[in-house]
XYZ file of C-alpha atoms in Angstrom:
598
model
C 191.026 233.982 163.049
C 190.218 237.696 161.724
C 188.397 236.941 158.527
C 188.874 239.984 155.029
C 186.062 242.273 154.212
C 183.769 240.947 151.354
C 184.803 241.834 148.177
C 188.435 241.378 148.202
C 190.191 238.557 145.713
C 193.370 236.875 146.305
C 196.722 237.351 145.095
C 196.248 234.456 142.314
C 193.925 236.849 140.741
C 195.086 239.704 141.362
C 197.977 238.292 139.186
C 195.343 237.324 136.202
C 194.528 241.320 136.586
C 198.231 241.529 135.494
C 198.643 238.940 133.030
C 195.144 240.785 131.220
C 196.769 244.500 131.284
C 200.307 246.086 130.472
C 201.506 249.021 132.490
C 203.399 249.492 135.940
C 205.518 252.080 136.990
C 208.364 252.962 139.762
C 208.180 256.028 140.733
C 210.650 256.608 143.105
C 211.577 260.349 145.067
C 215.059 261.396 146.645
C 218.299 260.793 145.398
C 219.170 259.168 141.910
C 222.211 258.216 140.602
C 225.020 259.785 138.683
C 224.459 258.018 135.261
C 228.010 256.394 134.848
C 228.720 253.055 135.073
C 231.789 250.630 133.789
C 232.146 248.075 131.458
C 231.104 244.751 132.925
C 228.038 242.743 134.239
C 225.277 244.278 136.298
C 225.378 241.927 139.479
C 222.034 241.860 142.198
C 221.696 239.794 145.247
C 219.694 236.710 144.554
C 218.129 238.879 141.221
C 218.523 238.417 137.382
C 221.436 239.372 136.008
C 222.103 241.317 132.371
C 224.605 242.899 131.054
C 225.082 246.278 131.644
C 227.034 248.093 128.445
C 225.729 247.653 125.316
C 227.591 246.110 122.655
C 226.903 246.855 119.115
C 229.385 245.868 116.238
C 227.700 248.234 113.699
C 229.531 251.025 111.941
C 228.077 254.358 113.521
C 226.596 257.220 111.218
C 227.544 260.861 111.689
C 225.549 262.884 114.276
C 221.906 261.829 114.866
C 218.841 262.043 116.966
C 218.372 260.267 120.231
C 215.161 259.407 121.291
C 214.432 258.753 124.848
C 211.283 257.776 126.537
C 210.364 258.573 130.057
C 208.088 256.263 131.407
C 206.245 257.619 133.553
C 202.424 258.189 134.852
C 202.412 261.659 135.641
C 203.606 264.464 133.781
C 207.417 265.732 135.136
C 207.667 269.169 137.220
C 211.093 270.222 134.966
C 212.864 271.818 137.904
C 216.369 271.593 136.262
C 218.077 272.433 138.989
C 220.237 270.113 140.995
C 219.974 272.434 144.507
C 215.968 272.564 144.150
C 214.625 268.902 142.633
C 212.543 266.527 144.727
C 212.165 263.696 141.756
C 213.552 261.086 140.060
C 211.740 262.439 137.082
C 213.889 265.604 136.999
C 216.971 263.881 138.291
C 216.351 261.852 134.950
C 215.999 264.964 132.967
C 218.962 266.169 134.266
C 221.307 263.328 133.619
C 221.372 265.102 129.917
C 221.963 268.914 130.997
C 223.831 268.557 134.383
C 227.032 267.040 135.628
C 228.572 266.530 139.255
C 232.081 267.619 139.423
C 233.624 264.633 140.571
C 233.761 260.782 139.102
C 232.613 257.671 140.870
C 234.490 254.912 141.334
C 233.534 251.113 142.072
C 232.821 251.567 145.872
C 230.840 254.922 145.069
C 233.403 256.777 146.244
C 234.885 259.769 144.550
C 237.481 259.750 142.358
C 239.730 262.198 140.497
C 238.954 262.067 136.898
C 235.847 264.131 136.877
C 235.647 267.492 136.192
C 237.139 268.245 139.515
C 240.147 266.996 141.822
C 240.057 267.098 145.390
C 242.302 266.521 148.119
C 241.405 265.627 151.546
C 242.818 266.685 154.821
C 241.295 264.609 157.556
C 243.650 266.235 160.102
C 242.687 269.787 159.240
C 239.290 268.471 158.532
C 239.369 270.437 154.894
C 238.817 269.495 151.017
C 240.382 271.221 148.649
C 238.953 271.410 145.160
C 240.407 272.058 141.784
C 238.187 272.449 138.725
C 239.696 271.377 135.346
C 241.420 274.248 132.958
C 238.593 276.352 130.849
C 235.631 274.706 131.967
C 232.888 276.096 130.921
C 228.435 276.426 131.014
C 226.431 275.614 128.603
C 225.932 279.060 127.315
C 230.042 279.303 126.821
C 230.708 281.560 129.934
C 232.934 280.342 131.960
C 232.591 277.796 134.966
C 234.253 279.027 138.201
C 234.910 278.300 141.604
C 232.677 281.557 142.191
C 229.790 279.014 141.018
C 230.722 276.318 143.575
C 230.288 278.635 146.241
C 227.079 280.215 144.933
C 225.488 276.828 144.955
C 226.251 276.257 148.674
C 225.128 279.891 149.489
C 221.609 278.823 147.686
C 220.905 275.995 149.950
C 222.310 277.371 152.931
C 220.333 280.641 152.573
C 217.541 281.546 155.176
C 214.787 281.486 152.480
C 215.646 278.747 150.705
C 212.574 276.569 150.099
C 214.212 273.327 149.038
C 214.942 270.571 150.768
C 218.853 269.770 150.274
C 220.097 271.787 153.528
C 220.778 269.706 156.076
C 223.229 268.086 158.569
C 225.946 267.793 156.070
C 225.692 270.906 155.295
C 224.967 272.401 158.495
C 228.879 270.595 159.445
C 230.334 273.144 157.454
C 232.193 275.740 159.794
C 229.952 278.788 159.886
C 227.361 277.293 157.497
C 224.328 277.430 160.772
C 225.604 281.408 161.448
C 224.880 282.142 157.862
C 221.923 279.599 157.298
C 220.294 281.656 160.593
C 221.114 284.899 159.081
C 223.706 285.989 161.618
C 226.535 286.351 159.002
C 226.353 287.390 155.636
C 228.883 284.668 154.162
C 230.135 280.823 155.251
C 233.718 281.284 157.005
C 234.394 277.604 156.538
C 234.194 278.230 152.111
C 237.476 279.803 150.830
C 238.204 280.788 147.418
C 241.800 281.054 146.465
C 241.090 281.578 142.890
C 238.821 280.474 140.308
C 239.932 276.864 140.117
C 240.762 276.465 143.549
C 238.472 276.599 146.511
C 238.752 275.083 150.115
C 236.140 273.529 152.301
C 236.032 273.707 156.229
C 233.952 271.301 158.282
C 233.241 270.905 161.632
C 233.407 267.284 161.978
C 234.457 264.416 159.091
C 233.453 261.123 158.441
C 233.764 258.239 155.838
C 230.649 259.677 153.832
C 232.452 263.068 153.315
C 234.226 261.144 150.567
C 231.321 258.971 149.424
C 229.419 260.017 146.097
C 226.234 261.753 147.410
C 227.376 261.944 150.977
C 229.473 265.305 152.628
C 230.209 266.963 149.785
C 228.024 268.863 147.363
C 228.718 268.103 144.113
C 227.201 270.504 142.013
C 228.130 273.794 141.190
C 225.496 276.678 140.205
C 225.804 279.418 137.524
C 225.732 282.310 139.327
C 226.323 284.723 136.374
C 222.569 283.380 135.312
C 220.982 282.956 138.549
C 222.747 285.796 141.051
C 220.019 288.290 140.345
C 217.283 286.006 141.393
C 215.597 285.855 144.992
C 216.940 282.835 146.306
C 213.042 282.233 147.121
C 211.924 282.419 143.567
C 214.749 280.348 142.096
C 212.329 276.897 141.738
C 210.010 279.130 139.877
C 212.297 280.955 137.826
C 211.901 281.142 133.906
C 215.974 280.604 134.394
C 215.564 277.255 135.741
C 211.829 276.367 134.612
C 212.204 277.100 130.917
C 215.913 278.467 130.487
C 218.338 276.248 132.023
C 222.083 276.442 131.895
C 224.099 273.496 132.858
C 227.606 271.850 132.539
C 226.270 268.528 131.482
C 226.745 267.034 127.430
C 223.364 268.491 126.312
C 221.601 271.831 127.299
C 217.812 272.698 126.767
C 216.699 273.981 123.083
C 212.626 274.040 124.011
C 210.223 272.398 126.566
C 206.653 271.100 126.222
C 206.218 271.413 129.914
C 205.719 268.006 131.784
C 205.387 265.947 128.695
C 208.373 266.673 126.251
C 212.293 268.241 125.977
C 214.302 268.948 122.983
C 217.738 268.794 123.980
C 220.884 269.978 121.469
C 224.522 269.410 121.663
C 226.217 271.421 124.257
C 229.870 272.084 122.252
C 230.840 273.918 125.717
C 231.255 270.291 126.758
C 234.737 269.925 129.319
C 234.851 266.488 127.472
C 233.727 267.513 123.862
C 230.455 268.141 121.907
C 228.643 264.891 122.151
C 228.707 262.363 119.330
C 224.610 262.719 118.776
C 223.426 265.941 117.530
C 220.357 266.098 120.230
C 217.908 264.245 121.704
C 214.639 264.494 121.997
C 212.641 262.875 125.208
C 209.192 262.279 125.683
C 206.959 261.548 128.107
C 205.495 257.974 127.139
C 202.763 255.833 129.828
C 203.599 252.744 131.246
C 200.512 251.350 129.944
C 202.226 252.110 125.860
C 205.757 251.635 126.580
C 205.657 248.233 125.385
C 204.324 248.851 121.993
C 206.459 251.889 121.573
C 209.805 250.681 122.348
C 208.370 247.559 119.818
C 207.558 249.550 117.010
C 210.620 251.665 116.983
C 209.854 254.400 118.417
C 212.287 255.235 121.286
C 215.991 253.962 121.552
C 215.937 254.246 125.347
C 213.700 253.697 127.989
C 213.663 252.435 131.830
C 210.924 249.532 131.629
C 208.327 248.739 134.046
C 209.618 245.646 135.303
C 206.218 244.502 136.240
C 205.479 243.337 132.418
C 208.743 241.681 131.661
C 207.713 238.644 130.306
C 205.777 240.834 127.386
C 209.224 242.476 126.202
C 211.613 240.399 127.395
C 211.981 238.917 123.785
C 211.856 241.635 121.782
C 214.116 241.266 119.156
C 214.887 245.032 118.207
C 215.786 245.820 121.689
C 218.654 244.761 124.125
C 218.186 245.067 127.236
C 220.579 246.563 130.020
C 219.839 246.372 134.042
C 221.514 246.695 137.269
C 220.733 246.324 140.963
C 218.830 249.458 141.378
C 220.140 251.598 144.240
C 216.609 251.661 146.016
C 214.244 250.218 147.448
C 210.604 249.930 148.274
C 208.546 250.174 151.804
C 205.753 251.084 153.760
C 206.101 253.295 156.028
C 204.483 254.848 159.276
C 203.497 257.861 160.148
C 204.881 258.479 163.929
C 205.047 262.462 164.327
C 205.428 265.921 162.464
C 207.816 267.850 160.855
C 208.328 271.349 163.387
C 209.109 273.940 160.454
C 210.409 276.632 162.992
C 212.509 274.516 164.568
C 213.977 272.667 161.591
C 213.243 269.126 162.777
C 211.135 266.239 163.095
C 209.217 265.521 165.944
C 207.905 262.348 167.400
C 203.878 262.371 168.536
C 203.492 259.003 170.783
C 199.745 259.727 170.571
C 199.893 258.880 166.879
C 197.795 256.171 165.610
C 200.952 253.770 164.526
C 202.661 254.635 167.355
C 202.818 250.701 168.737
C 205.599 248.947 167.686
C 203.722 246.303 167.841
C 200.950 247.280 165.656
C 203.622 247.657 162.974
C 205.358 244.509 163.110
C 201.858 242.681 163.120
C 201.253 244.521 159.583
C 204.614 243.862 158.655
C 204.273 239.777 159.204
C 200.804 239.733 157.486
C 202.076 240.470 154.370
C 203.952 238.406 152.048
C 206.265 239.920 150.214
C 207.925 236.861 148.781
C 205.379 236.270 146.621
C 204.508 239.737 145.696
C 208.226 239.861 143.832
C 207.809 236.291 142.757
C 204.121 237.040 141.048
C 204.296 240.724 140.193
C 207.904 241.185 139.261
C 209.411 237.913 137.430
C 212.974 237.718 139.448
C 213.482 241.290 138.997
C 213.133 242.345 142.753
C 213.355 240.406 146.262
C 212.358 240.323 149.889
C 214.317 243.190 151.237
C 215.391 242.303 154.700
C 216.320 245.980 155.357
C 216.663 249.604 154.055
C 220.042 249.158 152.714
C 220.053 247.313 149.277
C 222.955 244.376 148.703
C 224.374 246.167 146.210
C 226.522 248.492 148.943
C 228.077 245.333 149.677
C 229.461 244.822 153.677
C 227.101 247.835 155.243
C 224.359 245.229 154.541
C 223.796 243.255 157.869
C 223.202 239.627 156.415
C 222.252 238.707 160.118
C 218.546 240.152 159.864
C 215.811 237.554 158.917
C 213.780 240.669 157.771
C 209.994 239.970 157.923
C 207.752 237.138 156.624
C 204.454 236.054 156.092
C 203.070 234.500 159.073
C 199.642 235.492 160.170
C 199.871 233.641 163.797
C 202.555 235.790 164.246
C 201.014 238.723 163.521
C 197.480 237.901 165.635
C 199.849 236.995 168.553
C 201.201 240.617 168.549
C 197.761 242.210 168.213
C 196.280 239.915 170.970
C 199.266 240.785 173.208
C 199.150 244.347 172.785
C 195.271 244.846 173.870
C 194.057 245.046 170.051
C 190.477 243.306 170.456
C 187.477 243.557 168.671
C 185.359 244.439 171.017
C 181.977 245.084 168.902
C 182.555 242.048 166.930
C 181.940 243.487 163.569
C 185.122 241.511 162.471
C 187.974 244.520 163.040
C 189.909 245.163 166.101
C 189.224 248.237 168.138
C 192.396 249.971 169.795
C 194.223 249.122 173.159
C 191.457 251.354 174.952
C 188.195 249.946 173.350
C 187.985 252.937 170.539
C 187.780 252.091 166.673
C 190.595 251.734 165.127
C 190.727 252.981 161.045
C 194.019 252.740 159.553
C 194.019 254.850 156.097
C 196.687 253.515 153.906
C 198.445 255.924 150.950
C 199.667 254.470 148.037
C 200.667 255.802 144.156
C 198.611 255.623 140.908
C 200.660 253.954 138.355
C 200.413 250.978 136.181
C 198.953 248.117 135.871
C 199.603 246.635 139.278
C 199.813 249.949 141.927
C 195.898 248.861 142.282
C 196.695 244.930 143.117
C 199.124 245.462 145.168
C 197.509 248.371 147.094
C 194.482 246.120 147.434
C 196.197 242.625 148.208
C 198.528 244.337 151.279
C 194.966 245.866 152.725
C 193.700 242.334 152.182
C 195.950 240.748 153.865
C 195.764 243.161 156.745
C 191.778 242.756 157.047
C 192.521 238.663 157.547
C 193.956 239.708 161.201
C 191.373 242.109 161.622
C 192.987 245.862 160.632
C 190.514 248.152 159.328
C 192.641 249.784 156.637
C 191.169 251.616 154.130
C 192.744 253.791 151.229
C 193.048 257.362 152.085
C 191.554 259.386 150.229
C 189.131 256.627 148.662
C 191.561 255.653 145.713
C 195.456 255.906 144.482
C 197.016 259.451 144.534
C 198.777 260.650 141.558
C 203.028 260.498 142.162
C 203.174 264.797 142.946
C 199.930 265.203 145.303
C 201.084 261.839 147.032
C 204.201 263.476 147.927
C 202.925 266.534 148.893
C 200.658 264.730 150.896
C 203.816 263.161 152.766
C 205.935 266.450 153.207
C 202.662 268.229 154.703
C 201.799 265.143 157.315
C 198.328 265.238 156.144
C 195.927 263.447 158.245
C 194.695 261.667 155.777
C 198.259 259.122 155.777
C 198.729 257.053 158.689
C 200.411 254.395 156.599
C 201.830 254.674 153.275
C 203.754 252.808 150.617
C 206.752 253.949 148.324
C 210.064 253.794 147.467
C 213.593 255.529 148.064
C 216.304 255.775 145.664
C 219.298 256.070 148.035
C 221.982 257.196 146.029
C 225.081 256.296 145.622
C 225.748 256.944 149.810
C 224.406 254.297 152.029
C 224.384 256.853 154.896
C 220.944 257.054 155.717
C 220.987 260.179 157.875
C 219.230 262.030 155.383
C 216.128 259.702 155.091
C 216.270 258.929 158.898
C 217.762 261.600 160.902
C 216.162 264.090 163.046
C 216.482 266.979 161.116
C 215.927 265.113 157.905
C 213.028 266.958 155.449
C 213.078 263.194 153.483
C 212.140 261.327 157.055
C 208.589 261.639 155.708
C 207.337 258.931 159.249
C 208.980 261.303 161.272
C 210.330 258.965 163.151
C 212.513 260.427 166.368
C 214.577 258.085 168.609
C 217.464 259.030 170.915
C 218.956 255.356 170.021
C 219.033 255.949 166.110
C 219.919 259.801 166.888
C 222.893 258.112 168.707
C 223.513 255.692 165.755
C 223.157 257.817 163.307
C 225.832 259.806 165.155
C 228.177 257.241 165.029
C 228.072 256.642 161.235
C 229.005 260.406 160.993
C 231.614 260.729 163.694
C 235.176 260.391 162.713
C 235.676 257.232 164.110
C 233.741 255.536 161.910
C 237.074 255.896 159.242
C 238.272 252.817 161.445
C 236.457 250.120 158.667
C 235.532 247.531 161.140
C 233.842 250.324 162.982
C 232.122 251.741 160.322
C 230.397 248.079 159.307
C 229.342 247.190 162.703
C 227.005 250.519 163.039
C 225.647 250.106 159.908
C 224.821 246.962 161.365
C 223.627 248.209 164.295
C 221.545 250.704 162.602
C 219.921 248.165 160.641
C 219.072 245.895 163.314
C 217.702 248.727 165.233
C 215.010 249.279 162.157
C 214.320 246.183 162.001
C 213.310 245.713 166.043
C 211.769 249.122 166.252
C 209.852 248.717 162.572
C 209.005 252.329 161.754
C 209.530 250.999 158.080
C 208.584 247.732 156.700
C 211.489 247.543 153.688
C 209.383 245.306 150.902
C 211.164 245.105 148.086
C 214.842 245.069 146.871
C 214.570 246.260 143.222
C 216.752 245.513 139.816
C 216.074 248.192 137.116
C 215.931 247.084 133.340
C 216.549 249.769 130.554
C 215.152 248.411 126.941
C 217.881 249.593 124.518
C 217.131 250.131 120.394
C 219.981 248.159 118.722
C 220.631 251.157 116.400
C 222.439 252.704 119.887
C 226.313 252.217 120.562
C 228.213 253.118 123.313
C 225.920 253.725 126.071
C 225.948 251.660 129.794
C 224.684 251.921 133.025
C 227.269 250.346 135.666
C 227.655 252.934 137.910
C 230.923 254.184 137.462
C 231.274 253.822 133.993
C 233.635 257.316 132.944
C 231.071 257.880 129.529
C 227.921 259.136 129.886
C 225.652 260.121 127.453
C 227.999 262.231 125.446
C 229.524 258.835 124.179
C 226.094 257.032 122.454
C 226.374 256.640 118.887
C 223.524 255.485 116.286
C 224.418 253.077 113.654
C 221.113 254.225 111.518
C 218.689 256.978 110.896
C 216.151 256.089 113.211
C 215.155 253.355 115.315
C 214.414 250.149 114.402
């Protein structure tokens, strides 16, 4: 038996470290959601359950100030823009000043009583869209189908520096010619007039029609933004400090990456919001607590970590649902090839044994990291698609589990010896083996956590040490990621998935989010099957899901950890706001019932 590295402490005290400090954090990149939600109870997989609207009886006053807290460690970039964000940060920013044209309904599909209809011709392989009558920006010009188009041309353009383009867009008929710079517009986009507009793909698929999935949902002002470089957009005053949106609220000033005072956008398709403005702030996970106690904020998403120190707060209510992500270490297996527009697998890499990862993943114990750390709010996640999506979940996979014989057995097999006998395995050919493990600053328990999975990973003889000597802040983690820095062979994070359980664009080849880099001609093929048009046949469509997943789960280029439920701490001065996920009223519908918060 591989014994741990002086020094380290156990996960019983690692959880007195929490029980002594408040803080925690989930910082989370990729897709969010789209902020609606309907009016019944938040349900999770084996998780706590709350209610997800909240009720409040009290007679509302006129108008108002919201305040919102973002909790959060780091400050936000503010890139309100929906073609160039990387965050959840901005995507929460953006849930006041932005709005996808089209509604959700319960299966995350799209529905027609957004700001947009659409029609679907799976024969002619088109969508047709139709924006609502006088829709209009938050600056009062008017909202066309010009600015639908302008927002594909932006992430299909040779210098864009984003990371949205990709294979759903590249399946839009002549899309690659003008992405290559071979044509100067995309033959597959027609505009018949400025409320009608008609989309062309190459190939269609059940995800063209799921919220997040084949079609892009946002349009772009192009009266604001058609005069900038599509290469200086991110950095534009227009989107930095300036933003125009078609969302309930629109920007009045920014503090930059700590606060933004938001007013009442009367340019609202629905209506000017009930609330005259809000005003969010940046607030630590460490504080959060005592804030949201002594009134200061009506709304914030909690650290879940310290539960049991708000859970029975009396001037809050609190809202959650299954959150639509989830949390995993992953590998790095190869590179991303910038020219070429694709990931590529390096079999020389350091986690390149399958084996080696599925030792790491059964030395850890993620059962009781939920069960200590996170109160019934998250849960062994068996794979990367979370229960909430229903039958694409393949109930069939055991997932992995703490079992250290297991995991010695694998290293034995696979030639991982220590040769030297200084207590840590060399590699297959007799060379030392130092693994150097990535993982986020953040609350009270990023440093626990961090420490207890290297722990545990010592005890069968890994050398794993934390690159860079400590915890990277949220941005330069990430950065870290998209540039394969050789400082990360293994690091741990989290997806938010979206409302699309597809998940070519975290795993396919020419995915700029498949931070592992992980190429196989099996999940290539897989992955091609989810987007073919056969998989409209439903009993198709399951079973790869299924595949997919099982496929993950033998080849282990991801270890999923944790299946997550997200808790929002409510003021009970607020009326009229919920989080189910396709709830029709957004934040254009909260009321206050007093001056400020209680």
């Amino acid at each position: 038996m591989f014994k741990k590295k002086i020094g380290l402490v156990s996960l019983a005290a690692f959880t007195l470290v929490l029980a002594a400090c408040s803080g925690g954090t989930d910082e989370t990149a990729g897709s969010t959601d789209t902020g609606m939600a309907s009016d019944s109870t938040a349900e999770s997989s084996g998780l706590v359950e709350f209610e997800a609207v909240m009720t409040n009886d009290e007679e509302a006053i006129e108008g108002g100030t919201l305040r919102y807290a973002m909790v959060a460690s780091s400050p936000f970039q503010g890139i309100f823009s929906p073609e160039f964000y990387e965050d959840a940060y901005d995507a929460e920013l953006m849930g006041f000043t932005h709005q996808e044209l089209f509604s959700i309904d319960e299966n995350f599909m799209y529905s027609q009583d957004g700001m947009a209809t659409y029609e679907f011709d799976e024969e002619a392989r088109t969508i047709a869209i139709t924006l609502k009558d006088d829709l209009k920006w938050s600056d009062g010009e008017d909202l066309t189908t010009e600015d639908v188009l302008f927002s594909y041309e932006v992430i299909g353009h040779p210098d864009y520096p984003g990371v949205r383009y990709g294979a759903d867009f590249a399946n839009i008929v002549g899309m690659e010619e003008y992405n290559s710079g071979s044509a100067d517009t995309i033959s597959g986009i027609t505009i018949e007039d400025d409320q009608n507009i008609t989309i062309e793909y190459i190939e269609v698929n059940p995800s063209i029609l799921q919220a997040g999935g084949g079609i892009w949902g946002y349009p772009m002002p192009k009266h604001q933004l058609g005069d900038v470089a599509v290469e200086d957009m991110i950095a534009s005053p227009e989107i930095r400090k300036n933003p125009v949106g078609a969302g309930p609220f629109r920007v009045k000033s920014i503090n930059p990456g700590e606060s933004v005072e938001f007013e009442a956008n009367e340019y609202y398709w629905k209506g000017a919001p009930n609330v005259d403005g809000v005003v969010l702030e940046v607030v630590s996970p460490e504080t959060i607590v005592s804030e949201m106690q002594n009134g200061n904020y009506d709304i914030a998403k909690m650290p879940t970590d310290q539960f049991d120190t708000y859970k029975d707060m009396e001037n809050i209510t609190l809202l959650g649902r299954p959150e639509l992500a989830y949390t995993y270490i992953g590998f790095k297996l190869g590179h991303f090839d910038k020219e070429a527009g694709k990931n590529v697998a390096d079999p020389d890499k350091k986690m390149a044994d399958v084996n080696l990862r599925k030792a790491m993943a059964y030395a850890i114990d993620n059962n009781a990291i939920a069960s200590e750390f996170y109160q019934g709010l998250r849960e062994n996640a068996k794979g990367m698609i979370p229960p909430v999506f229903g039958d694409y979940v393949n109930t069939d996979i055991e997932g992995y589990y703490y079992d250290h014989d297991m995991a010695n057995q694998l290293l034995d097999d696979a030639g991982y010896e220590d040769v030297d006998g200084d207590g840590f395995r060399e590699n297959p050919e007799g060379e030392e083996l130092v693994i150097k493990f990535a993982s986020m600053s953040g609350g009270a328990t990023a440093e626990p956590i961090a420490q207890y999975y290297m722990q545990e990973w010592n005890e069968v003889g890994l050398n794993v040490e934390l690159s860079t000597g400590r915890l990277i802040e949220f941005q330069a983690f990430y950065d870290m990621l998209e540039s394969d820095d050789d400082e990360i062979d293994v690091f741990q994070a989290a997806w938010g998935t979206g409302t699309d359980p597809n998940p070519t664009g975290l795993y396919g080849e020419t995915a700029s989010f498949n931070y592992i880099r992980y190429v196989d001609e099996e999940n290539s093929e897989l992955l091609s099957k989810i987007n073919s048009k056969d998989a409209f046949d439903p009993e198709l469509k399951f079973q790869v899901f299924h595949d997919w997943q099982e496929h993950m789960y033998e080849n282990a280029p991801v270890i999923p950890t944790l299946w997550r439920s997200e808790l929002f701490a409510v003021n009970n001065r607020v009326k009229n706001y919920g989080i189910d996920y396709d709830r029709l009223e957004g934040y254009e519908a909260i009321e206050l019932t007093a001056d400020s918060p209680y």
